[in-house]
Structure formats: C-alpha cells, structure tokens
PDB file of C-alpha atoms in Angstrom:
ATOM      1  CA  GLY A   1      -4.433  -0.806   1.833  1.00 69.00           C
ATOM      2  CA  GLU A   2      -7.779   0.397   3.001  1.00 78.00           C
ATOM      3  CA  ASP A   3      -6.175   2.461   6.164  1.00 81.00           C
ATOM      4  CA  ARG A   4      -3.592   4.112   3.739  1.00 81.00           C
ATOM      5  CA  ASP A   5      -6.188   5.167   1.391  1.00 84.00           C
ATOM      6  CA  LEU A   6      -8.705   6.899   4.057  1.00 84.00           C
ATOM      7  CA  ALA A   7      -5.594   8.761   5.489  1.00 83.00           C
ATOM      8  CA  ALA A   8      -4.047   9.400   2.383  1.00 81.00           C
ATOM      9  CA  ARG A   9      -7.723  11.204   1.498  1.00 82.00           C
ATOM     10  CA  ALA A  10      -7.892  12.995   5.125  1.00 85.00           C
ATOM     11  CA  LEU A  11      -4.391  14.366   4.211  1.00 81.00           C
ATOM     12  CA  VAL A  12      -5.502  15.973   0.684  1.00 79.00           C
ATOM     13  CA  LEU A  13      -8.625  17.146   1.787  1.00 81.00           C
ATOM     14  CA  GLY A  14      -7.073  19.388   4.497  1.00 85.00           C
ATOM     15  CA  LEU A  15      -7.706  17.241   7.725  1.00 88.00           C
ATOM     16  CA  SER A  16      -5.726  15.880  10.119  1.00 88.00           C
ATOM     17  CA  VAL A  17      -4.630  12.150  11.037  1.00 87.00           C
ATOM     18  CA  SER A  18      -3.320  11.185  14.059  1.00 86.00           C
ATOM     19  CA  ARG A  19      -1.404   8.432  15.753  1.00 82.00           C
ATOM     20  CA  VAL A  20      -2.564   7.776  18.516  1.00 85.00           C
ATOM     21  CA  SER A  21      -0.125   4.648  20.813  1.00 86.00           C
ATOM     22  CA  ALA A  22      -3.267   3.928  22.862  1.00 88.00           C
ATOM     23  CA  ALA A  23      -5.128   2.577  20.170  1.00 83.00           C
ATOM     24  CA  GLU A  24      -4.473  -1.114  19.570  1.00 84.00           C
ATOM     25  CA  VAL A  25      -6.362  -3.780  16.734  1.00 82.00           C
ATOM     26  CA  VAL A  26      -6.185  -7.126  18.139  1.00 84.00           C
ATOM     27  CA  HIS A  27      -6.450 -10.135  15.453  1.00 79.00           C
ATOM     28  CA  HIS A  28      -7.218 -13.626  16.911  1.00 79.00           C
ATOM     29  CA  GLY A  29      -6.539 -16.501  15.182  1.00 80.00           C
ATOM     30  CA  TYR A  30      -3.498 -17.062  13.034  1.00 81.00           C
ATOM     31  CA  ARG A  31      -2.657 -17.094   8.935  1.00 84.00           C
ATOM     32  CA  THR A  32      -1.350 -20.356   7.160  1.00 87.00           C
ATOM     33  CA  TRP A  33       1.510 -19.452   4.911  1.00 82.00           C
ATOM     34  CA  ALA A  34      -0.463 -19.493   2.015  1.00 87.00           C
ATOM     35  CA  GLU A  35      -3.135 -17.128   3.155  1.00 87.00           C
ATOM     36  CA  GLY A  36      -0.519 -14.403   4.795  1.00 84.00           C
ATOM     37  CA  LYS A  37       1.054 -14.821   1.090  1.00 86.00           C
ATOM     38  CA  ALA A  38      -2.667 -13.809  -0.297  1.00 89.00           C
ATOM     39  CA  LEU A  39      -2.835 -11.500   2.294  1.00 88.00           C
ATOM     40  CA  ALA A  40       0.859  -9.309   1.191  1.00 86.00           C
ATOM     41  CA  HIS A  41      -0.838  -9.776  -2.245  1.00 90.00           C
ATOM     42  CA  ARG A  42      -4.075  -7.640  -1.590  1.00 92.00           C
ATOM     43  CA  ASP A  43      -2.479  -5.625   0.801  1.00 90.00           C
ATOM     44  CA  TRP A  44       0.243  -4.580  -1.831  1.00 90.00           C
ATOM     45  CA  PHE A  45      -2.089  -4.086  -4.580  1.00 94.00           C
ATOM     46  CA  GLY A  46      -4.251  -1.788  -2.690  1.00 91.00           C
ATOM     47  CA  ILE A  47      -1.396   0.321  -1.670  1.00 90.00           C
ATOM     48  CA  GLY A  48      -0.144   0.465  -5.320  1.00 91.00           C
ATOM     49  CA  ALA A  49      -3.963   1.646  -6.486  1.00 91.00           C
ATOM     50  CA  THR A  50      -4.452   4.287  -3.727  1.00 88.00           C
ATOM     51  CA  TYR A  51      -1.210   6.166  -4.596  1.00 87.00           C
ATOM     52  CA  ALA A  52      -1.824   5.662  -8.331  1.00 89.00           C
ATOM     53  CA  LYS A  53      -4.944   8.021  -7.013  1.00 87.00           C
ATOM     54  CA  TYR A  54      -2.853  10.211  -6.108  1.00 85.00           C
ATOM     55  CA  LEU A  55      -0.488  10.292  -9.309  1.00 86.00           C
ATOM     56  CA  LYS A  56      -3.713  10.359 -11.763  1.00 87.00           C
ATOM     57  CA  LEU A  57      -4.873  13.296 -10.328  1.00 84.00           C
ATOM     58  CA  ARG A  58      -1.425  14.840  -9.926  1.00 85.00           C
ATOM     59  CA  ASN A  59      -0.963  15.415  -6.667  1.00 81.00           C
ATOM     60  CA  VAL A  60       2.900  15.791  -5.629  1.00 79.00           C
ATOM     61  CA  GLU A  61       1.472  15.721  -1.848  1.00 78.00           C
ATOM     62  CA  ILE A  62       1.538  12.197  -1.564  1.00 78.00           C
ATOM     63  CA  ALA A  63       5.140  11.752  -3.472  1.00 79.00           C
ATOM     64  CA  PRO A  64       7.333  11.147  -0.285  1.00 82.00           C
ATOM     65  CA  VAL A  65       4.617   8.891   1.353  1.00 79.00           C
ATOM     66  CA  LEU A  66       4.639   6.994  -2.047  1.00 80.00           C
ATOM     67  CA  ALA A  67       8.154   6.810  -1.844  1.00 81.00           C
ATOM     68  CA  ARG A  68       8.757   5.885   1.901  1.00 82.00           C
ATOM     69  CA  GLU A  69       6.538   3.002   1.089  1.00 78.00           C
ATOM     70  CA  VAL A  70       7.868   2.190  -2.547  1.00 81.00           C
ATOM     71  CA  PHE A  71      11.680   2.517  -1.553  1.00 81.00           C
ATOM     72  CA  ARG A  72      11.890   1.692   2.631  1.00 78.00           C
ATOM     73  CA  ASP A  73       9.421  -1.257   2.568  1.00 77.00           C
ATOM     74  CA  GLY A  74       9.339  -2.907  -0.834  1.00 77.00           C
ATOM     75  CA  LEU A  75      13.116  -2.100  -2.180  1.00 80.00           C
ATOM     76  CA  LEU A  76      15.179  -1.600   0.780  1.00 83.00           C
ATOM     77  CA  THR A  77      14.169  -4.202   3.196  1.00 83.00           C
ATOM     78  CA  PRO A  78      14.544  -7.543   1.172  1.00 82.00           C
ATOM     79  CA  LEU A  79      17.732  -5.417  -0.293  1.00 85.00           C
ATOM     80  CA  SER A  80      19.235  -5.343   3.185  1.00 87.00           C
ATOM     81  CA  MET A  81      18.694  -8.984   4.265  1.00 86.00           C
ATOM     82  CA  LEU A  82      20.303 -10.203   1.349  1.00 86.00           C
ATOM     83  CA  LEU A  83      23.182  -7.867   1.935  1.00 88.00           C
ATOM     84  CA  ARG A  84      23.427  -9.583   5.667  1.00 89.00           C
ATOM     85  CA  LEU A  85      23.157 -12.675   3.927  1.00 90.00           C
ATOM     86  CA  GLN A  86      19.457 -13.714   5.082  1.00 88.00           C
ATOM     87  CA  ARG A  87      17.147 -14.911   2.746  1.00 85.00           C
ATOM     88  CA  PRO A  88      14.975 -11.791   1.514  1.00 79.00           C
ATOM     89  CA  THR A  89      11.477 -11.622   2.183  1.00 77.00           C
ATOM     90  CA  GLY A  90       8.421  -9.608   0.714  1.00 75.00           C
ATOM     91  CA  LEU A  91      10.827  -9.537  -2.983  1.00 78.00           C
ATOM     92  CA  ARG A  92       7.104 -10.037  -4.810  1.00 85.00           C
ATOM     93  CA  ARG A  93       5.931  -7.046  -3.048  1.00 86.00           C
ATOM     94  CA  LEU A  94       6.829  -4.092  -5.797  1.00 87.00           C
ATOM     95  CA  GLY A  95       4.973  -6.324  -8.330  1.00 90.00           C
ATOM     96  CA  TYR A  96       2.195  -6.620  -6.227  1.00 93.00           C
ATOM     97  CA  PHE A  97       2.413  -3.155  -5.866  1.00 91.00           C
ATOM     98  CA  THR A  98       2.797  -2.070 -10.043  1.00 91.00           C
ATOM     99  CA  SER A  99       0.019  -4.476 -10.693  1.00 95.00           C
ATOM    100  CA  GLY A 100      -2.454  -2.332  -8.425  1.00 94.00           C
ATOM    101  CA  ALA A 101      -0.821   0.723  -9.432  1.00 92.00           C
ATOM    102  CA  ARG A 102      -1.604  -0.275 -13.307  1.00 95.00           C
ATOM    103  CA  ALA A 103      -5.185  -0.901 -12.507  1.00 94.00           C
ATOM    104  CA  GLY A 104      -5.558   2.531 -10.329  1.00 92.00           C
ATOM    105  CA  LEU A 105      -4.293   4.369 -13.297  1.00 92.00           C
ATOM    106  CA  ARG A 106      -7.319   2.666 -15.690  1.00 92.00           C
ATOM    107  CA  THR A 107      -9.839   3.095 -13.022  1.00 92.00           C
ATOM    108  CA  ASP A 108     -12.253   6.292 -13.303  1.00 89.00           C
ATOM    109  CA  ILE A 109     -11.642   8.598  -9.692  1.00 86.00           C
ATOM    110  CA  ASP A 110     -14.652  10.670  -8.133  1.00 84.00           C
ATOM    111  CA  GLY A 111     -12.477  13.654  -7.840  1.00 77.00           C
ATOM    112  CA  GLU A 112     -14.652  14.918  -5.059  1.00 79.00           C
ATOM    113  CA  THR A 113     -14.400  12.191  -2.673  1.00 81.00           C
ATOM    114  CA  LEU A 114     -11.176  10.697  -3.963  1.00 80.00           C
ATOM    115  CA  SER A 115     -12.746   7.334  -4.449  1.00 83.00           C
ATOM    116  CA  TYR A 116     -13.160   4.694  -7.237  1.00 82.00           C
ATOM    117  CA  GLY A 117     -15.921   4.838  -9.157  1.00 73.00           C
ATOM    118  CA  PRO A 118     -18.628   2.125  -7.744  1.00 62.00           C
ATOM    119  CA  ASP A 119     -18.101  -0.043 -10.783  1.00 54.00           C
ATOM    120  CA  SER A 120     -14.426  -0.435 -10.599  1.00 49.00           C
ATOM    121  CA  ASP A 121     -12.296  -3.113  -9.285  1.00 52.00           C
ATOM    122  CA  ALA A 122      -9.145  -1.120  -7.883  1.00 51.00           C
TER     123      ALA A 122
END
C-alpha cells in the first residue's frame, strides 16, 4: 500500500499526483499461489492502515478514494463474479483491510509528515 500512501500524503499536503502512461514497472519472476495470497494480505492490510490515518486525522477529503477502494475492489468485484456464477476471488480483502485499519487507528501518527511513528507496526 506504499504507493497509495505516498499519493494520499501528497494530495493531502496540497501537492499534485499525476498518472503517466509512459511509466511502467517490470516485475521479474513469478509468485506461487501461496506467495500471491500473502502479498494480497499485506497489500490490503497496508491499504487499510493507510486510509485509517486520514480517518483518524478527520480528513474527509480521502473519503471518495477510500469508498472506491473498499466498495469497488473489495466488495463489488467479488459480488459481480458471484452474480455471473463465477467463483468469487478476493473475498478476504475486506478482512485484511479491516485489520489494517484497526491497527492504523491504534497507532500514533505524525500530523506533520502524515506517517506512522518510528516504532509502529502499521
């Protein structure tokens, strides 16, 4: 979730974030199914922790982005698969997200840098 965290911090601090189609990331190698599941767990935990910072700081500007992440990717995507009689994937995402959000809400935040404290696990 670090890319979302950096983008959200930049926007909250009044900076611009641009999407550039010419930029690309190349990942070398493949993950096993178990490694992919662990990655999804870490990612969604991190996404939850990221957005918890802004909820904790009562920054409502992040709400539309949060809603999109949670409802579209975490809920509507698996639901639409189920309605098309496909095996839904990603059902655990909301649980991972919730765990990250809970951890984030319990962790101190530096209001100036919008980062968690140096001793935090979130």
